[in-house]
Amino acid sequence: MSVDTALRNLAIELPSWAFGNSGTRFKVFGTPGTARTVREKIADAAIVHRLTGLAPAVALHIPWDAVDDYAELGRYAGDLGVRLGTVNANTFQDDDYKLGSLTHTDKRIRQKAIDHHLDCLEIMERTGSRDLKIWLADGTNYPGQGDIRARQDRLAESLAAIYQHVGAGRRMVLEYKFFEPAMYMTDVPDWGTAYTQVSALGERAVVCLDTGHHAPGTNIEFIVAQLLRLGKLGSFDFNSRFYADDDLIVGAADPFQLFRILFEVLRGGALEPDSGVALMLDQCHNIEDKIPGQLRSVLNVQEMTARAALVDLDALAAAQESGDVLGANAVFMDAFYTDVRPLLAAWRAERGLPEDPMAAYARSGQRQRLAAERTGAAASWGA
Ligand code: PSV
Ligand code: MN
């Protein structure tokens, strides 16, 4: 795929929660001008899209973004030039889920968790969203605490109960994570488990790969290639990590890893218009401003996409086939080391976008305007 086509096809979904305050278990610092409501989060996401042309959708988290009228929320987003995207379910903040949700031993609690996902599916009918994303905090802290195998069986049963209600044009996307909040055993720890569970359901069930959800040193691009090859990569939750699930700006910790992932994205056809692979961000901006944080994120994805599209595939194939180990590596690295910033500035100018979206936002005075307007409690986790 040419650089131009890759850039044209790139569409990133922003997480509503990136625009609210977030923090660590030590402290949630407030940032002036932070969105107070879901409408303000959507308005902030629309600013990111207006300045970059890269972010036409906003993912919701339920109940954080619960409103009475979702159709109206969708129209509000549409008026601002964005649409509502993935609906993220949440079964990790209710006391009932202390020992699990879809895997719980108590049928009543399992049913409550199933019902939450069915509510999310109904919301999707009103927002026009395609994807229901399921991430579970389920797991155990101590060996022997739970029956690992029985928990898998209950998970399969619960997912099947939800899947029955995933209608035409809708999908269930199952996200895996190797630890946290459960520290000994997570019920969906890896792509293999997610793949096994969704494969048992059918073609409307696919896997979400959150880049922060792997053990250090994991070759994530291999997983990308494999899931694309199997037709089961539904979406990404992009972010970057130094140590754990850091939720830092994608491409900040390891731009080369992002390049390698995006190379496999292109190689696997995930940037074709009908690929069905959603490129979402899942990040939290704890100390940096939220809107510039999201701007930086989408620009990082764009920059590494452009570099990945620059790989000379003919030269690469020739080197690979002739066994030219270092030659093949050099072709790959040449693209990675190419400075595409002038090319991207020109690409933006051609489309009437600011050549430097970060600088344009800083100049616009919007930061000061929002800080003055938005008094009172900001949105935060659980709001
Ligand atoms: C869990 O760590 C996760 O990655 C899931 O996607 C959640 O929905 C999200 O983070 C909440 O921030
Ligand atoms: Mn995630």
Short mmCIF file of C-alpha atoms and ligand atoms in Angstrom, two decimals, residues 175 210 213 237 282, ligand 2:
data_model
loop_
_atom_site.label_atom_id
_atom_site.label_comp_id
_atom_site.label_asym_id
_atom_site.label_seq_id
_atom_site.Cartn_x
_atom_site.Cartn_y
_atom_site.Cartn_z
CA GLU A 175 -9.54 -8.19 25.15
CA ASP A 210 -4.03 -3.93 23.87
CA HIS A 213 -1.12 -6.14 28.01
CA ASP A 237 -6.02 -0.66 22.15
CA ASP A 282 -6.56 3.18 25.34
MN MN B 2 -7.43 -1.83 26.89
#
